[in-house]
CSV table of C-alpha atoms and ligand atoms in Angstrom, one decimal:
chain,number,residue,atom,x,y,z
A,5,UNK,CA,72.8,10.8,-52.2
A,6,UNK,CA,76.3,12.0,-51.3
A,7,UNK,CA,78.1,9.9,-48.5
A,8,UNK,CA,75.3,7.2,-48.7
A,9,UNK,CA,76.1,3.7,-49.7
A,10,UNK,CA,73.5,1.6,-51.2
A,11,UNK,CA,73.6,-2.2,-51.7
A,12,UNK,CA,71.5,-3.3,-54.7
A,13,UNK,CA,70.3,-6.6,-55.3
A,14,UNK,CA,68.9,-7.7,-58.7
A,15,UNK,CA,66.4,-10.6,-58.6
A,16,UNK,CA,65.1,-11.9,-62.1
A,17,UNK,CA,61.3,-11.6,-61.9
A,18,UNK,CA,58.9,-13.0,-64.6
A,19,UNK,CA,60.2,-13.4,-68.1
A,20,UNK,CA,62.1,-10.2,-68.8
A,21,UNK,CA,61.7,-8.2,-65.6
A,22,UNK,CA,64.0,-7.6,-62.7
A,23,UNK,CA,63.2,-6.9,-59.1
A,24,UNK,CA,65.7,-4.3,-57.6
A,25,UNK,CA,66.2,-4.4,-53.7
A,26,UNK,CA,68.3,-1.5,-52.5
A,27,UNK,CA,69.5,-1.2,-48.8
A,28,UNK,CA,71.1,1.7,-47.2
A,29,UNK,CA,74.4,0.3,-45.8
A,30,UNK,CA,76.1,3.6,-44.9
A,31,UNK,CA,75.7,3.1,-41.2
A,32,UNK,CA,77.2,-0.5,-41.4
A,33,UNK,CA,80.0,0.9,-43.5
A,34,UNK,CA,80.8,3.8,-41.2
A,35,UNK,CA,80.9,1.2,-38.2
A,36,UNK,CA,83.1,-1.2,-40.2
A,37,UNK,CA,85.5,1.7,-41.0
A,38,UNK,CA,85.5,2.9,-37.2
A,39,UNK,CA,86.4,-0.7,-36.3
A,40,UNK,CA,89.2,-0.9,-38.8
A,41,UNK,CA,90.6,2.4,-37.7
A,42,UNK,CA,90.5,1.5,-34.0
A,43,UNK,CA,92.3,-1.9,-34.7
A,44,UNK,CA,95.0,0.0,-36.8
A,45,UNK,CA,95.4,2.7,-34.1
A,46,UNK,CA,95.7,0.2,-31.2
A,47,UNK,CA,98.3,-1.9,-33.2
A,48,UNK,CA,100.3,1.2,-34.0
A,49,UNK,CA,100.2,2.5,-30.4
A,50,UNK,CA,101.5,-1.0,-29.1
A,51,UNK,CA,104.1,-1.5,-31.8
A,52,UNK,CA,106.0,1.9,-31.1
A,53,UNK,CA,106.9,1.0,-27.5
A,54,UNK,CA,107.3,-2.7,-28.2
A,55,UNK,CA,110.0,-1.9,-30.9
A,56,UNK,CA,112.0,0.0,-28.2
A,57,UNK,CA,111.6,-2.7,-25.7
A,58,UNK,CA,112.6,-5.6,-28.0
A,59,UNK,CA,115.6,-3.4,-29.4
A,60,UNK,CA,117.2,-2.8,-26.1
A,61,UNK,CA,116.4,-6.3,-24.6
A,62,UNK,CA,118.1,-7.7,-27.8
A,63,UNK,CA,121.1,-5.5,-27.5
A,64,UNK,CA,121.6,-6.6,-23.8
A,65,UNK,CA,121.0,-10.2,-24.3
A,66,UNK,CA,123.5,-10.4,-27.3
A,67,UNK,CA,126.4,-9.1,-25.4
A,68,UNK,CA,125.5,-8.2,-21.8
A,69,UNK,CA,129.2,-7.8,-20.7
A,70,UNK,CA,129.9,-5.2,-23.4
A,71,UNK,CA,127.9,-2.5,-21.6
A,72,UNK,CA,129.1,-0.7,-18.4
A,73,UNK,CA,126.6,-1.0,-15.6
A,74,UNK,CA,125.3,2.5,-15.9
A,75,UNK,CA,124.5,2.1,-19.6
A,76,UNK,CA,122.8,-1.2,-19.1
A,77,UNK,CA,120.7,0.4,-16.3
A,78,UNK,CA,119.9,3.3,-18.5
A,79,UNK,CA,118.5,0.8,-21.2
A,80,UNK,CA,116.5,-1.0,-18.7
A,81,UNK,CA,114.9,2.2,-17.5
A,82,UNK,CA,113.9,2.9,-21.0
A,83,UNK,CA,112.5,-0.6,-21.3
A,84,UNK,CA,110.6,0.1,-18.0
A,85,UNK,CA,109.2,3.3,-19.2
A,86,UNK,CA,107.9,1.7,-22.6
A,87,UNK,CA,106.5,-1.2,-20.6
A,88,UNK,CA,104.5,1.2,-18.5
A,89,UNK,CA,103.2,2.9,-21.5
A,90,UNK,CA,101.9,-0.3,-22.9
A,91,UNK,CA,100.4,-1.2,-19.5
A,92,UNK,CA,98.6,2.1,-19.3
A,93,UNK,CA,97.3,1.7,-22.8
A,94,UNK,CA,95.9,-1.7,-22.2
A,95,UNK,CA,94.4,-0.6,-18.8
A,96,UNK,CA,92.6,2.2,-20.6
A,97,UNK,CA,91.5,-0.1,-23.4
A,98,UNK,CA,90.0,-2.5,-20.8
A,99,UNK,CA,88.3,0.3,-19.0
A,100,UNK,CA,86.8,1.5,-22.2
A,101,UNK,CA,85.6,-2.0,-23.3
A,102,UNK,CA,84.0,-2.6,-19.9
A,103,UNK,CA,82.2,0.8,-20.2
A,104,UNK,CA,81.0,0.0,-23.7
A,105,UNK,CA,79.7,-3.4,-22.8
A,106,UNK,CA,78.1,-2.0,-19.7
A,107,UNK,CA,79.6,-4.8,-17.5
A,108,UNK,CA,80.6,-2.6,-14.8
A,109,UNK,CA,79.1,-2.2,-11.3
A,110,UNK,CA,75.7,-0.6,-10.8
A,111,UNK,CA,75.6,3.1,-10.6
A,112,UNK,CA,73.9,3.5,-7.2
A,113,UNK,CA,76.9,4.0,-4.9
A,114,UNK,CA,76.8,7.0,-2.6
A,115,UNK,CA,80.0,8.5,-3.7
A,116,UNK,CA,81.5,11.0,-1.1
A,117,UNK,CA,82.6,13.9,-3.3
A,118,UNK,CA,84.9,15.9,-0.8
A,119,UNK,CA,87.0,12.7,-0.2
A,120,UNK,CA,87.1,11.8,-3.9
A,121,UNK,CA,88.2,15.2,-4.9
A,122,UNK,CA,90.8,15.4,-2.2
A,123,UNK,CA,92.5,12.4,-3.4
A,124,UNK,CA,92.0,13.5,-7.2
A,125,UNK,CA,93.9,16.7,-6.0
A,126,UNK,CA,96.8,14.8,-4.4
A,127,UNK,CA,97.2,12.7,-7.6
A,128,UNK,CA,97.3,15.8,-9.6
A,129,UNK,CA,99.9,17.3,-7.4
A,130,UNK,CA,102.0,14.1,-7.5
A,131,UNK,CA,101.9,14.3,-11.3
A,132,UNK,CA,102.8,18.0,-11.4
A,133,UNK,CA,105.6,17.5,-8.8
A,134,UNK,CA,105.3,21.1,-7.8
A,135,UNK,CA,105.3,22.7,-11.3
A,136,UNK,CA,101.7,24.0,-11.0
A,137,UNK,CA,99.5,25.7,-8.5
A,138,UNK,CA,96.5,23.3,-8.0
A,139,UNK,CA,93.4,24.6,-6.0
A,140,UNK,CA,90.3,22.9,-5.0
A,141,UNK,CA,86.9,24.4,-4.2
A,142,UNK,CA,84.2,21.9,-3.0
A,143,UNK,CA,81.0,23.9,-2.8
A,144,UNK,CA,78.6,21.3,-4.4
A,145,UNK,CA,76.4,18.5,-2.9
A,146,UNK,CA,78.6,16.2,-0.7
A,147,UNK,CA,77.2,12.9,-2.2
A,148,UNK,CA,76.7,11.9,-5.9
A,149,UNK,CA,75.0,8.7,-6.9
A,150,UNK,CA,77.1,6.7,-9.2
A,151,UNK,CA,80.1,4.3,-9.6
A,152,UNK,CA,83.0,5.3,-7.5
A,153,UNK,CA,85.5,3.7,-9.7
A,154,UNK,CA,84.1,5.2,-12.9
A,155,UNK,CA,83.8,8.6,-11.4
A,156,UNK,CA,87.3,8.4,-10.1
A,157,UNK,CA,88.6,7.5,-13.5
A,158,UNK,CA,86.7,10.3,-15.2
A,159,UNK,CA,87.6,13.1,-12.8
A,160,UNK,CA,91.2,11.8,-12.6
A,161,UNK,CA,91.5,11.9,-16.4
A,162,UNK,CA,90.2,15.6,-16.6
A,163,UNK,CA,92.7,16.7,-13.8
A,164,UNK,CA,95.7,14.8,-15.2
A,165,UNK,CA,95.0,16.4,-18.6
A,166,UNK,CA,94.9,19.9,-17.0
A,167,UNK,CA,98.3,19.3,-15.5
A,168,UNK,CA,99.8,17.7,-18.7
A,169,UNK,CA,98.6,20.4,-21.1
A,170,UNK,CA,99.7,23.3,-18.9
A,171,UNK,CA,103.1,24.5,-19.0
A,172,UNK,CA,105.2,24.8,-15.7
A,173,UNK,CA,104.2,27.7,-13.4
A,174,UNK,CA,100.5,27.6,-14.6
A,175,UNK,CA,97.3,27.1,-12.6
A,176,UNK,CA,94.8,24.3,-12.4
A,177,UNK,CA,91.5,24.8,-10.5
A,178,UNK,CA,89.3,21.8,-9.4
A,179,UNK,CA,85.7,23.1,-8.7
A,180,UNK,CA,82.7,21.1,-7.5
A,181,UNK,CA,79.5,23.2,-7.4
A,182,UNK,CA,75.8,23.1,-7.9
A,183,UNK,CA,74.4,24.1,-11.2
A,184,UNK,CA,70.9,25.3,-12.3
A,185,UNK,CA,70.0,21.6,-13.2
A,186,UNK,CA,72.3,19.6,-10.9
A,187,UNK,CA,76.0,19.7,-10.1
A,188,UNK,CA,79.3,19.9,-12.0
A,189,UNK,CA,82.9,19.1,-11.6
A,190,UNK,CA,84.9,21.7,-13.5
A,191,UNK,CA,88.6,21.5,-14.1
A,192,UNK,CA,90.0,24.9,-15.4
A,193,UNK,CA,93.7,25.3,-16.4
A,194,UNK,CA,95.7,28.2,-17.8
A,195,UNK,CA,97.4,25.9,-20.2
A,196,UNK,CA,97.9,25.6,-24.0
A,197,UNK,CA,94.3,25.5,-24.8
A,198,UNK,CA,92.5,24.0,-27.9
A,199,UNK,CA,91.7,25.6,-31.3
A,200,UNK,CA,87.9,25.6,-31.9
A,201,UNK,CA,88.0,23.1,-34.8
A,202,UNK,CA,89.4,20.3,-32.6
A,203,UNK,CA,86.9,20.6,-29.8
A,204,UNK,CA,84.0,18.5,-31.2
A,205,UNK,CA,86.5,15.7,-31.9
A,206,UNK,CA,88.3,15.4,-28.7
A,207,UNK,CA,86.3,12.4,-27.1
A,208,UNK,CA,87.0,10.3,-30.2
A,209,UNK,CA,89.3,7.4,-29.3
A,210,UNK,CA,92.9,8.2,-30.1
A,211,UNK,CA,92.1,11.8,-31.4
A,212,UNK,CA,94.8,14.1,-30.2
A,213,UNK,CA,95.7,17.7,-31.2
A,214,UNK,CA,99.3,17.2,-30.7
A,215,UNK,CA,100.5,13.5,-30.8
A,216,UNK,CA,104.0,14.1,-29.6
A,217,UNK,CA,102.9,16.2,-26.6
A,218,UNK,CA,100.3,13.5,-25.6
A,219,UNK,CA,102.9,10.8,-25.8
A,220,UNK,CA,105.6,12.7,-24.0
A,221,UNK,CA,103.3,13.3,-21.2
A,222,UNK,CA,102.3,9.7,-21.0
A,223,UNK,CA,98.9,10.0,-22.8
A,224,UNK,CA,97.1,7.1,-24.5
A,225,UNK,CA,94.7,9.2,-26.5
A,226,UNK,CA,91.8,7.5,-24.7
A,227,UNK,CA,91.3,9.6,-21.5
A,228,UNK,CA,88.4,11.8,-22.9
A,229,UNK,CA,86.7,8.8,-24.6
A,230,UNK,CA,86.5,7.2,-21.2
A,231,UNK,CA,85.2,10.5,-19.6
A,232,UNK,CA,82.5,10.7,-22.1
A,233,UNK,CA,81.3,7.1,-21.6
A,234,UNK,CA,81.3,7.4,-17.8
A,235,UNK,CA,79.2,10.7,-18.0
A,236,UNK,CA,76.8,9.2,-20.6
A,237,UNK,CA,76.4,6.2,-18.2
A,238,UNK,CA,75.6,8.7,-15.4
A,239,UNK,CA,73.1,10.6,-17.6
A,240,UNK,CA,75.6,13.6,-17.6
A,241,UNK,CA,77.5,15.4,-20.3
A,242,UNK,CA,80.9,16.9,-20.8
A,243,UNK,CA,81.2,20.7,-21.6
A,244,UNK,CA,84.4,22.1,-23.0
A,245,UNK,CA,85.4,25.7,-23.3
A,246,UNK,CA,88.8,26.6,-24.5
A,247,UNK,CA,91.0,29.1,-26.2
A,248,UNK,CA,94.3,28.3,-27.8
A,249,UNK,CA,97.2,29.8,-25.8
A,250,UNK,CA,94.9,30.7,-22.9
A,251,UNK,CA,93.6,27.6,-21.2
A,252,UNK,CA,90.6,25.3,-21.0
A,253,UNK,CA,87.6,24.5,-18.8
A,254,UNK,CA,86.2,21.0,-18.9
A,255,UNK,CA,83.0,20.4,-17.0
A,256,UNK,CA,81.5,17.1,-16.1
A,257,UNK,CA,77.8,18.0,-15.6
A,258,UNK,CA,75.4,15.8,-13.6
A,259,UNK,CA,71.5,16.0,-13.5
A,260,UNK,CA,69.6,16.5,-10.3
A,261,UNK,CA,68.6,12.8,-10.2
A,262,UNK,CA,72.2,11.8,-9.3
A,263,UNK,CA,72.1,14.0,-6.1
A,264,UNK,CA,70.4,12.3,-3.2
A,265,UNK,CA,68.1,14.4,-1.0
B,26,LIG,P1,95.6,12.0,-24.2
B,26,LIG,O1,96.1,10.8,-23.7
B,26,LIG,O2,96.2,12.3,-25.7
B,26,LIG,O3,95.8,13.3,-23.4
B,26,LIG,P2,92.7,12.4,-24.2
B,26,LIG,O4,91.6,11.7,-24.7
B,26,LIG,O5,92.7,12.6,-22.6
B,26,LIG,O6,94.1,11.9,-24.6
B,26,LIG,O7,92.6,13.9,-24.8
B,26,LIG,C1,92.5,14.0,-26.2
B,26,LIG,C2,93.4,15.3,-26.6
B,26,LIG,O8,92.6,16.5,-26.1
B,26,LIG,C3,94.8,15.4,-26.1
B,26,LIG,O9,95.6,14.7,-26.9
B,26,LIG,C4,94.9,16.9,-26.2
B,26,LIG,O10,95.3,17.3,-27.5
B,26,LIG,C5,93.6,17.5,-25.9
B,26,LIG,N1,93.3,17.9,-24.5
B,26,LIG,C6,92.7,17.2,-23.5
B,26,LIG,N2,92.7,17.9,-22.3
B,26,LIG,C7,93.3,19.1,-22.6
B,26,LIG,C8,93.6,20.3,-21.8
B,26,LIG,N3,93.3,20.4,-20.6
B,26,LIG,N4,94.3,21.3,-22.4
B,26,LIG,C9,94.6,21.3,-23.8
B,26,LIG,N5,94.4,20.2,-24.5
B,26,LIG,C10,93.7,19.1,-24.0
């Protein structure tokens, strides 16, 4: 069949007969390809900043006195920025790997949603530095059962994406509300939006619509992969509605069993 890989083993059987054993290894092959792509992506993502860091450090070490103080400081700031980028990537990789192996804390903490969302809004405001109008509506249940750290990371990623993919002067709304079957945290922005063909792939590791915009704004390409894992662990789901040039709505939806009486 198309897209299927079979492994065929031929075993001599009797005088002039063979036994054919066929195994469908398509799934194994797909996993192996994903693993290879992932390693290639991580290496590439680390290599770019590392080249900048080693280049400037080498320059300064070779002839430190040749550079005026301001120039040297400028180079060191670039080194600092790129080290920060590597740090951020490694933090996200560790978070993702802990989520995948399920080695994090249990999911039965009583998370106070209003306090969590107030601090998510403050972080988004700090990232926006006054360039966006950021509002918060907190109408949903006050407590959610789950892992506070994981939920903070998921909600924080959705809010920071909204700021990063919305041009200056735009709006970002954070909304916590009840739904027909539980509750949802929605982040709506008036930003660049996403064309429909990209939407199904957004939660893949390192999938980005616009690589350079993601990098310029400090993205690692792992944010939505983390969000998806966190939601799956909480029996929830991610809903995305978006229109290119108009804006996006990302909703983290939770079932009623996550809301205590
Ligand atoms: P990144 O670090 O690149 O932002 P994410 O996994 O968080 O990685 O997001 C994957 C991609 O989805 C982004 O590179 C971007 O193209 C797109 N994206 C995510 N959030 C938004 C948004 N609010 N508006 C427009 N595009 C978005």
